[in-house]
Amino acid sequence: MFGPAQAVQTLPRVAVRSMDPPLTVAVGVAWNSRRILTPDEQSIVDYLRQTYPRFLASCGGGNSGVVK
């Protein structure tokens, strides 16, 4: 499986191996700015903004973003 090491490193009997070159992914995020996000949805958006600020900064803080 491919995934972030921090997500699986605490699982028993699971080995984490680095890839060379590293695997990259892109994630698109969009929502209707006229609708209030649920707490779970807002948590995801906040996490992405905090974790990947350089990718979301180019979106001007609007209601969409791309994370690579």
JSON list of N, CA and C in Angstrom, two decimals:
[
{"chain": "A", "resi": 1, "resn": "MET", "atom": "N", "xyz": [0.84, -1.17, 0.00]},
{"chain": "A", "resi": 1, "resn": "MET", "atom": "CA", "xyz": [0.00, 0.00, 0.00]},
{"chain": "A", "resi": 1, "resn": "MET", "atom": "C", "xyz": [0.88, 1.23, 0.00]},
{"chain": "A", "resi": 2, "resn": "PHE", "atom": "N", "xyz": [0.39, 2.29, -0.56]},
{"chain": "A", "resi": 2, "resn": "PHE", "atom": "CA", "xyz": [1.08, 3.56, -0.52]},
{"chain": "A", "resi": 2, "resn": "PHE", "atom": "C", "xyz": [0.32, 4.47, 0.44]},
{"chain": "A", "resi": 3, "resn": "GLY", "atom": "N", "xyz": [1.05, 5.17, 1.28]},
{"chain": "A", "resi": 3, "resn": "GLY", "atom": "CA", "xyz": [0.40, 6.08, 2.21]},
{"chain": "A", "resi": 3, "resn": "GLY", "atom": "C", "xyz": [1.43, 6.80, 3.04]},
{"chain": "A", "resi": 4, "resn": "PRO", "atom": "N", "xyz": [1.00, 7.80, 3.78]},
{"chain": "A", "resi": 4, "resn": "PRO", "atom": "CA", "xyz": [1.93, 8.55, 4.62]},
{"chain": "A", "resi": 4, "resn": "PRO", "atom": "C", "xyz": [2.46, 7.68, 5.75]},
{"chain": "A", "resi": 5, "resn": "ALA", "atom": "N", "xyz": [3.76, 7.74, 5.97]},
{"chain": "A", "resi": 5, "resn": "ALA", "atom": "CA", "xyz": [4.39, 6.92, 6.99]},
{"chain": "A", "resi": 5, "resn": "ALA", "atom": "C", "xyz": [3.79, 7.14, 8.36]},
{"chain": "A", "resi": 6, "resn": "GLN", "atom": "N", "xyz": [3.47, 8.41, 8.68]},
{"chain": "A", "resi": 6, "resn": "GLN", "atom": "CA", "xyz": [2.93, 8.68, 10.01]},
{"chain": "A", "resi": 6, "resn": "GLN", "atom": "C", "xyz": [1.58, 8.02, 10.25]},
{"chain": "A", "resi": 7, "resn": "ALA", "atom": "N", "xyz": [0.89, 7.66, 9.18]},
{"chain": "A", "resi": 7, "resn": "ALA", "atom": "CA", "xyz": [-0.42, 7.02, 9.32]},
{"chain": "A", "resi": 7, "resn": "ALA", "atom": "C", "xyz": [-0.31, 5.54, 9.65]},
{"chain": "A", "resi": 8, "resn": "VAL", "atom": "N", "xyz": [0.80, 4.91, 9.32]},
{"chain": "A", "resi": 8, "resn": "VAL", "atom": "CA", "xyz": [0.90, 3.47, 9.53]},
{"chain": "A", "resi": 8, "resn": "VAL", "atom": "C", "xyz": [2.07, 3.05, 10.42]},
{"chain": "A", "resi": 9, "resn": "GLN", "atom": "N", "xyz": [2.95, 3.96, 10.79]},
{"chain": "A", "resi": 9, "resn": "GLN", "atom": "CA", "xyz": [4.14, 3.57, 11.53]},
{"chain": "A", "resi": 9, "resn": "GLN", "atom": "C", "xyz": [3.87, 3.00, 12.91]},
{"chain": "A", "resi": 10, "resn": "THR", "atom": "N", "xyz": [2.69, 3.27, 13.47]},
{"chain": "A", "resi": 10, "resn": "THR", "atom": "CA", "xyz": [2.37, 2.73, 14.79]},
{"chain": "A", "resi": 10, "resn": "THR", "atom": "C", "xyz": [1.63, 1.41, 14.74]},
{"chain": "A", "resi": 11, "resn": "LEU", "atom": "N", "xyz": [1.33, 0.93, 13.55]},
{"chain": "A", "resi": 11, "resn": "LEU", "atom": "CA", "xyz": [0.61, -0.34, 13.43]},
{"chain": "A", "resi": 11, "resn": "LEU", "atom": "C", "xyz": [1.56, -1.51, 13.63]},
{"chain": "A", "resi": 12, "resn": "PRO", "atom": "N", "xyz": [1.12, -2.52, 14.37]},
{"chain": "A", "resi": 12, "resn": "PRO", "atom": "CA", "xyz": [2.00, -3.68, 14.58]},
{"chain": "A", "resi": 12, "resn": "PRO", "atom": "C", "xyz": [2.22, -4.45, 13.28]},
{"chain": "A", "resi": 13, "resn": "ARG", "atom": "N", "xyz": [3.41, -4.98, 13.12]},
{"chain": "A", "resi": 13, "resn": "ARG", "atom": "CA", "xyz": [3.79, -5.83, 11.99]},
{"chain": "A", "resi": 13, "resn": "ARG", "atom": "C", "xyz": [3.67, -5.12, 10.64]},
{"chain": "A", "resi": 14, "resn": "VAL", "atom": "N", "xyz": [3.80, -3.79, 10.65]},
{"chain": "A", "resi": 14, "resn": "VAL", "atom": "CA", "xyz": [3.77, -3.01, 9.41]},
{"chain": "A", "resi": 14, "resn": "VAL", "atom": "C", "xyz": [5.12, -2.32, 9.26]},
{"chain": "A", "resi": 15, "resn": "ALA", "atom": "N", "xyz": [5.76, -2.55, 8.13]},
{"chain": "A", "resi": 15, "resn": "ALA", "atom": "CA", "xyz": [7.04, -1.91, 7.85]},
{"chain": "A", "resi": 15, "resn": "ALA", "atom": "C", "xyz": [6.82, -0.72, 6.92]},
{"chain": "A", "resi": 16, "resn": "VAL", "atom": "N", "xyz": [7.57, 0.35, 7.17]},
{"chain": "A", "resi": 16, "resn": "VAL", "atom": "CA", "xyz": [7.49, 1.56, 6.35]},
{"chain": "A", "resi": 16, "resn": "VAL", "atom": "C", "xyz": [8.79, 1.68, 5.57]},
{"chain": "A", "resi": 17, "resn": "ARG", "atom": "N", "xyz": [8.70, 1.83, 4.28]},
{"chain": "A", "resi": 17, "resn": "ARG", "atom": "CA", "xyz": [9.87, 1.97, 3.41]},
{"chain": "A", "resi": 17, "resn": "ARG", "atom": "C", "xyz": [9.74, 3.26, 2.62]},
{"chain": "A", "resi": 18, "resn": "SER", "atom": "N", "xyz": [10.85, 3.98, 2.51]},
{"chain": "A", "resi": 18, "resn": "SER", "atom": "CA", "xyz": [10.86, 5.21, 1.71]},
{"chain": "A", "resi": 18, "resn": "SER", "atom": "C", "xyz": [10.91, 4.86, 0.25]},
{"chain": "A", "resi": 19, "resn": "MET", "atom": "N", "xyz": [10.35, 5.75, -0.56]},
{"chain": "A", "resi": 19, "resn": "MET", "atom": "CA", "xyz": [10.40, 5.58, -2.01]},
{"chain": "A", "resi": 19, "resn": "MET", "atom": "C", "xyz": [11.38, 6.59, -2.58]},
{"chain": "A", "resi": 20, "resn": "ASP", "atom": "N", "xyz": [12.12, 6.17, -3.58]},
{"chain": "A", "resi": 20, "resn": "ASP", "atom": "CA", "xyz": [13.06, 7.07, -4.22]},
{"chain": "A", "resi": 20, "resn": "ASP", "atom": "C", "xyz": [12.87, 6.97, -5.73]},
{"chain": "A", "resi": 21, "resn": "PRO", "atom": "N", "xyz": [12.32, 7.95, -6.38]},
{"chain": "A", "resi": 21, "resn": "PRO", "atom": "CA", "xyz": [11.89, 9.23, -5.84]},
{"chain": "A", "resi": 21, "resn": "PRO", "atom": "C", "xyz": [10.60, 9.09, -5.05]},
{"chain": "A", "resi": 22, "resn": "PRO", "atom": "N", "xyz": [10.32, 10.07, -4.18]},
{"chain": "A", "resi": 22, "resn": "PRO", "atom": "CA", "xyz": [9.11, 10.00, -3.36]},
{"chain": "A", "resi": 22, "resn": "PRO", "atom": "C", "xyz": [7.84, 10.02, -4.21]},
{"chain": "A", "resi": 23, "resn": "LEU", "atom": "N", "xyz": [6.82, 9.36, -3.71]},
{"chain": "A", "resi": 23, "resn": "LEU", "atom": "CA", "xyz": [5.52, 9.35, -4.36]},
{"chain": "A", "resi": 23, "resn": "LEU", "atom": "C", "xyz": [4.85, 10.70, -4.10]},
{"chain": "A", "resi": 24, "resn": "THR", "atom": "N", "xyz": [4.28, 11.30, -5.12]},
{"chain": "A", "resi": 24, "resn": "THR", "atom": "CA", "xyz": [3.55, 12.55, -4.95]},
{"chain": "A", "resi": 24, "resn": "THR", "atom": "C", "xyz": [2.10, 12.34, -5.37]},
{"chain": "A", "resi": 25, "resn": "VAL", "atom": "N", "xyz": [1.22, 13.07, -4.73]},
{"chain": "A", "resi": 25, "resn": "VAL", "atom": "CA", "xyz": [-0.20, 12.99, -5.04]},
{"chain": "A", "resi": 25, "resn": "VAL", "atom": "C", "xyz": [-0.77, 14.40, -5.11]},
{"chain": "A", "resi": 26, "resn": "ALA", "atom": "N", "xyz": [-1.91, 14.54, -5.73]},
{"chain": "A", "resi": 26, "resn": "ALA", "atom": "CA", "xyz": [-2.62, 15.81, -5.76]},
{"chain": "A", "resi": 26, "resn": "ALA", "atom": "C", "xyz": [-4.03, 15.58, -5.23]},
{"chain": "A", "resi": 27, "resn": "VAL", "atom": "N", "xyz": [-4.47, 16.48, -4.40]},
{"chain": "A", "resi": 27, "resn": "VAL", "atom": "CA", "xyz": [-5.80, 16.40, -3.82]},
{"chain": "A", "resi": 27, "resn": "VAL", "atom": "C", "xyz": [-6.52, 17.71, -4.10]},
{"chain": "A", "resi": 28, "resn": "GLY", "atom": "N", "xyz": [-7.71, 17.62, -4.65]},
{"chain": "A", "resi": 28, "resn": "GLY", "atom": "CA", "xyz": [-8.50, 18.83, -4.88]},
{"chain": "A", "resi": 28, "resn": "GLY", "atom": "C", "xyz": [-9.57, 18.97, -3.81]},
{"chain": "A", "resi": 29, "resn": "VAL", "atom": "N", "xyz": [-9.75, 20.19, -3.35]},
{"chain": "A", "resi": 29, "resn": "VAL", "atom": "CA", "xyz": [-10.74, 20.46, -2.32]},
{"chain": "A", "resi": 29, "resn": "VAL", "atom": "C", "xyz": [-11.60, 21.63, -2.80]},
{"chain": "A", "resi": 30, "resn": "ALA", "atom": "N", "xyz": [-12.91, 21.44, -2.79]},
{"chain": "A", "resi": 30, "resn": "ALA", "atom": "CA", "xyz": [-13.82, 22.52, -3.17]},
{"chain": "A", "resi": 30, "resn": "ALA", "atom": "C", "xyz": [-15.10, 22.39, -2.37]},
{"chain": "A", "resi": 31, "resn": "TRP", "atom": "N", "xyz": [-15.71, 23.52, -2.06]},
{"chain": "A", "resi": 31, "resn": "TRP", "atom": "CA", "xyz": [-16.98, 23.49, -1.36]},
{"chain": "A", "resi": 31, "resn": "TRP", "atom": "C", "xyz": [-17.77, 24.74, -1.71]},
{"chain": "A", "resi": 32, "resn": "ASN", "atom": "N", "xyz": [-19.05, 24.68, -1.45]},
{"chain": "A", "resi": 32, "resn": "ASN", "atom": "CA", "xyz": [-19.96, 25.78, -1.74]},
{"chain": "A", "resi": 32, "resn": "ASN", "atom": "C", "xyz": [-19.79, 26.82, -0.63]},
{"chain": "A", "resi": 33, "resn": "SER", "atom": "N", "xyz": [-19.29, 28.01, -0.99]},
{"chain": "A", "resi": 33, "resn": "SER", "atom": "CA", "xyz": [-19.03, 29.03, 0.02]},
{"chain": "A", "resi": 33, "resn": "SER", "atom": "C", "xyz": [-20.31, 29.61, 0.62]},
{"chain": "A", "resi": 34, "resn": "ARG", "atom": "N", "xyz": [-21.44, 29.33, 0.02]},
{"chain": "A", "resi": 34, "resn": "ARG", "atom": "CA", "xyz": [-22.73, 29.82, 0.55]},
{"chain": "A", "resi": 34, "resn": "ARG", "atom": "C", "xyz": [-23.30, 28.87, 1.61]},
{"chain": "A", "resi": 35, "resn": "ARG", "atom": "N", "xyz": [-22.65, 27.74, 1.80]},
{"chain": "A", "resi": 35, "resn": "ARG", "atom": "CA", "xyz": [-23.13, 26.75, 2.78]},
{"chain": "A", "resi": 35, "resn": "ARG", "atom": "C", "xyz": [-22.15, 26.68, 3.93]},
{"chain": "A", "resi": 36, "resn": "ILE", "atom": "N", "xyz": [-22.66, 26.58, 5.13]},
{"chain": "A", "resi": 36, "resn": "ILE", "atom": "CA", "xyz": [-21.80, 26.44, 6.31]},
{"chain": "A", "resi": 36, "resn": "ILE", "atom": "C", "xyz": [-21.29, 25.01, 6.37]},
{"chain": "A", "resi": 37, "resn": "LEU", "atom": "N", "xyz": [-19.97, 24.86, 6.54]},
{"chain": "A", "resi": 37, "resn": "LEU", "atom": "CA", "xyz": [-19.38, 23.53, 6.63]},
{"chain": "A", "resi": 37, "resn": "LEU", "atom": "C", "xyz": [-19.73, 22.89, 7.97]},
{"chain": "A", "resi": 38, "resn": "THR", "atom": "N", "xyz": [-19.87, 21.57, 7.96]},
{"chain": "A", "resi": 38, "resn": "THR", "atom": "CA", "xyz": [-20.06, 20.85, 9.21]},
{"chain": "A", "resi": 38, "resn": "THR", "atom": "C", "xyz": [-18.74, 20.91, 9.98]},
{"chain": "A", "resi": 39, "resn": "PRO", "atom": "N", "xyz": [-18.75, 20.64, 11.28]},
{"chain": "A", "resi": 39, "resn": "PRO", "atom": "CA", "xyz": [-17.50, 20.64, 12.03]},
{"chain": "A", "resi": 39, "resn": "PRO", "atom": "C", "xyz": [-16.46, 19.67, 11.46]},
{"chain": "A", "resi": 40, "resn": "ASP", "atom": "N", "xyz": [-16.89, 18.51, 10.98]},
{"chain": "A", "resi": 40, "resn": "ASP", "atom": "CA", "xyz": [-15.95, 17.55, 10.39]},
{"chain": "A", "resi": 40, "resn": "ASP", "atom": "C", "xyz": [-15.35, 18.09, 9.09]},
{"chain": "A", "resi": 41, "resn": "GLU", "atom": "N", "xyz": [-16.20, 18.69, 8.26]},
{"chain": "A", "resi": 41, "resn": "GLU", "atom": "CA", "xyz": [-15.71, 19.27, 7.00]},
{"chain": "A", "resi": 41, "resn": "GLU", "atom": "C", "xyz": [-14.73, 20.40, 7.28]},
{"chain": "A", "resi": 42, "resn": "GLN", "atom": "N", "xyz": [-15.07, 21.26, 8.24]},
{"chain": "A", "resi": 42, "resn": "GLN", "atom": "CA", "xyz": [-14.20, 22.38, 8.58]},
{"chain": "A", "resi": 42, "resn": "GLN", "atom": "C", "xyz": [-12.87, 21.88, 9.13]},
{"chain": "A", "resi": 43, "resn": "SER", "atom": "N", "xyz": [-12.90, 20.79, 9.89]},
{"chain": "A", "resi": 43, "resn": "SER", "atom": "CA", "xyz": [-11.66, 20.20, 10.42]},
{"chain": "A", "resi": 43, "resn": "SER", "atom": "C", "xyz": [-10.73, 19.76, 9.30]},
{"chain": "A", "resi": 44, "resn": "ILE", "atom": "N", "xyz": [-11.30, 19.16, 8.26]},
{"chain": "A", "resi": 44, "resn": "ILE", "atom": "CA", "xyz": [-10.49, 18.72, 7.13]},
{"chain": "A", "resi": 44, "resn": "ILE", "atom": "C", "xyz": [-9.87, 19.92, 6.42]},
{"chain": "A", "resi": 45, "resn": "VAL", "atom": "N", "xyz": [-10.66, 20.95, 6.17]},
{"chain": "A", "resi": 45, "resn": "VAL", "atom": "CA", "xyz": [-10.16, 22.15, 5.51]},
{"chain": "A", "resi": 45, "resn": "VAL", "atom": "C", "xyz": [-9.07, 22.80, 6.36]},
{"chain": "A", "resi": 46, "resn": "ASP", "atom": "N", "xyz": [-9.30, 22.92, 7.66]},
{"chain": "A", "resi": 46, "resn": "ASP", "atom": "CA", "xyz": [-8.31, 23.51, 8.56]},
{"chain": "A", "resi": 46, "resn": "ASP", "atom": "C", "xyz": [-7.02, 22.70, 8.56]},
{"chain": "A", "resi": 47, "resn": "TYR", "atom": "N", "xyz": [-7.15, 21.38, 8.59]},
{"chain": "A", "resi": 47, "resn": "TYR", "atom": "CA", "xyz": [-5.96, 20.52, 8.56]},
{"chain": "A", "resi": 47, "resn": "TYR", "atom": "C", "xyz": [-5.16, 20.74, 7.28]},
{"chain": "A", "resi": 48, "resn": "LEU", "atom": "N", "xyz": [-5.84, 20.78, 6.14]},
{"chain": "A", "resi": 48, "resn": "LEU", "atom": "CA", "xyz": [-5.14, 20.98, 4.87]},
{"chain": "A", "resi": 48, "resn": "LEU", "atom": "C", "xyz": [-4.48, 22.35, 4.82]},
{"chain": "A", "resi": 49, "resn": "ARG", "atom": "N", "xyz": [-5.17, 23.38, 5.31]},
{"chain": "A", "resi": 49, "resn": "ARG", "atom": "CA", "xyz": [-4.58, 24.73, 5.33]},
{"chain": "A", "resi": 49, "resn": "ARG", "atom": "C", "xyz": [-3.34, 24.78, 6.22]},
{"chain": "A", "resi": 50, "resn": "GLN", "atom": "N", "xyz": [-3.38, 24.10, 7.35]},
{"chain": "A", "resi": 50, "resn": "GLN", "atom": "CA", "xyz": [-2.25, 24.10, 8.28]},
{"chain": "A", "resi": 50, "resn": "GLN", "atom": "C", "xyz": [-1.10, 23.24, 7.76]},
{"chain": "A", "resi": 51, "resn": "THR", "atom": "N", "xyz": [-1.41, 22.10, 7.19]},
{"chain": "A", "resi": 51, "resn": "THR", "atom": "CA", "xyz": [-0.39, 21.14, 6.78]},
{"chain": "A", "resi": 51, "resn": "THR", "atom": "C", "xyz": [0.24, 21.50, 5.44]},
{"chain": "A", "resi": 52, "resn": "TYR", "atom": "N", "xyz": [-0.54, 22.09, 4.53]},
{"chain": "A", "resi": 52, "resn": "TYR", "atom": "CA", "xyz": [-0.05, 22.40, 3.19]},
{"chain": "A", "resi": 52, "resn": "TYR", "atom": "C", "xyz": [-0.28, 23.87, 2.85]},
{"chain": "A", "resi": 53, "resn": "PRO", "atom": "N", "xyz": [0.22, 24.80, 3.66]},
{"chain": "A", "resi": 53, "resn": "PRO", "atom": "CA", "xyz": [-0.10, 26.22, 3.43]},
{"chain": "A", "resi": 53, "resn": "PRO", "atom": "C", "xyz": [0.41, 26.75, 2.09]},
{"chain": "A", "resi": 54, "resn": "ARG", "atom": "N", "xyz": [1.55, 26.28, 1.62]},
{"chain": "A", "resi": 54, "resn": "ARG", "atom": "CA", "xyz": [2.09, 26.85, 0.37]},
{"chain": "A", "resi": 54, "resn": "ARG", "atom": "C", "xyz": [1.24, 26.48, -0.83]},
{"chain": "A", "resi": 55, "resn": "PHE", "atom": "N", "xyz": [0.53, 25.36, -0.79]},
{"chain": "A", "resi": 55, "resn": "PHE", "atom": "CA", "xyz": [-0.31, 24.97, -1.91]},
{"chain": "A", "resi": 55, "resn": "PHE", "atom": "C", "xyz": [-1.66, 25.65, -1.87]},
{"chain": "A", "resi": 56, "resn": "LEU", "atom": "N", "xyz": [-2.18, 25.90, -0.68]},
{"chain": "A", "resi": 56, "resn": "LEU", "atom": "CA", "xyz": [-3.49, 26.52, -0.57]},
{"chain": "A", "resi": 56, "resn": "LEU", "atom": "C", "xyz": [-3.41, 28.04, -0.61]},
{"chain": "A", "resi": 57, "resn": "ALA", "atom": "N", "xyz": [-2.23, 28.60, -0.34]},
{"chain": "A", "resi": 57, "resn": "ALA", "atom": "CA", "xyz": [-2.08, 30.05, -0.35]},
{"chain": "A", "resi": 57, "resn": "ALA", "atom": "C", "xyz": [-2.38, 30.64, -1.72]},
{"chain": "A", "resi": 58, "resn": "SER", "atom": "N", "xyz": [-2.08, 29.90, -2.77]},
{"chain": "A", "resi": 58, "resn": "SER", "atom": "CA", "xyz": [-2.31, 30.41, -4.13]},
{"chain": "A", "resi": 58, "resn": "SER", "atom": "C", "xyz": [-3.79, 30.50, -4.47]},
{"chain": "A", "resi": 59, "resn": "CYS", "atom": "N", "xyz": [-4.64, 29.94, -3.63]},
{"chain": "A", "resi": 59, "resn": "CYS", "atom": "CA", "xyz": [-6.08, 29.98, -3.87]},
{"chain": "A", "resi": 59, "resn": "CYS", "atom": "C", "xyz": [-6.72, 31.22, -3.28]},
{"chain": "A", "resi": 60, "resn": "GLY", "atom": "N", "xyz": [-5.92, 32.04, -2.61]},
{"chain": "A", "resi": 60, "resn": "GLY", "atom": "CA", "xyz": [-6.46, 33.27, -2.04]},
{"chain": "A", "resi": 60, "resn": "GLY", "atom": "C", "xyz": [-7.41, 33.08, -0.89]},
{"chain": "A", "resi": 61, "resn": "GLY", "atom": "N", "xyz": [-7.38, 31.94, -0.24]},
{"chain": "A", "resi": 61, "resn": "GLY", "atom": "CA", "xyz": [-8.25, 31.69, 0.89]},
{"chain": "A", "resi": 61, "resn": "GLY", "atom": "C", "xyz": [-9.71, 31.52, 0.52]},
{"chain": "A", "resi": 62, "resn": "GLY", "atom": "N", "xyz": [-9.97, 31.24, -0.72]},
{"chain": "A", "resi": 62, "resn": "GLY", "atom": "CA", "xyz": [-11.35, 31.09, -1.18]},
{"chain": "A", "resi": 62, "resn": "GLY", "atom": "C", "xyz": [-11.95, 29.77, -0.77]},
{"chain": "A", "resi": 63, "resn": "ASN", "atom": "N", "xyz": [-12.75, 29.20, -1.63]},
{"chain": "A", "resi": 63, "resn": "ASN", "atom": "CA", "xyz": [-13.44, 27.97, -1.27]},
{"chain": "A", "resi": 63, "resn": "ASN", "atom": "C", "xyz": [-12.96, 26.78, -2.07]},
{"chain": "A", "resi": 64, "resn": "SER", "atom": "N", "xyz": [-11.71, 26.80, -2.49]},
{"chain": "A", "resi": 64, "resn": "SER", "atom": "CA", "xyz": [-11.16, 25.64, -3.18]},
{"chain": "A", "resi": 64, "resn": "SER", "atom": "C", "xyz": [-9.65, 25.65, -3.01]},
{"chain": "A", "resi": 65, "resn": "GLY", "atom": "N", "xyz": [-9.05, 24.51, -3.33]},
{"chain": "A", "resi": 65, "resn": "GLY", "atom": "CA", "xyz": [-7.60, 24.42, -3.25]},
{"chain": "A", "resi": 65, "resn": "GLY", "atom": "C", "xyz": [-7.12, 23.12, -3.83]},
{"chain": "A", "resi": 66, "resn": "VAL", "atom": "N", "xyz": [-5.84, 23.08, -4.15]},
{"chain": "A", "resi": 66, "resn": "VAL", "atom": "CA", "xyz": [-5.21, 21.87, -4.64]},
{"chain": "A", "resi": 66, "resn": "VAL", "atom": "C", "xyz": [-3.99, 21.61, -3.80]},
{"chain": "A", "resi": 67, "resn": "VAL", "atom": "N", "xyz": [-3.87, 20.41, -3.30]},
{"chain": "A", "resi": 67, "resn": "VAL", "atom": "CA", "xyz": [-2.73, 19.99, -2.49]},
{"chain": "A", "resi": 67, "resn": "VAL", "atom": "C", "xyz": [-1.95, 18.99, -3.28]},
{"chain": "A", "resi": 68, "resn": "LYS", "atom": "N", "xyz": [-0.65, 19.21, -3.41]},
{"chain": "A", "resi": 68, "resn": "LYS", "atom": "CA", "xyz": [0.20, 18.27, -4.14]},
{"chain": "A", "resi": 68, "resn": "LYS", "atom": "C", "xyz": [1.19, 17.64, -3.21]}
]
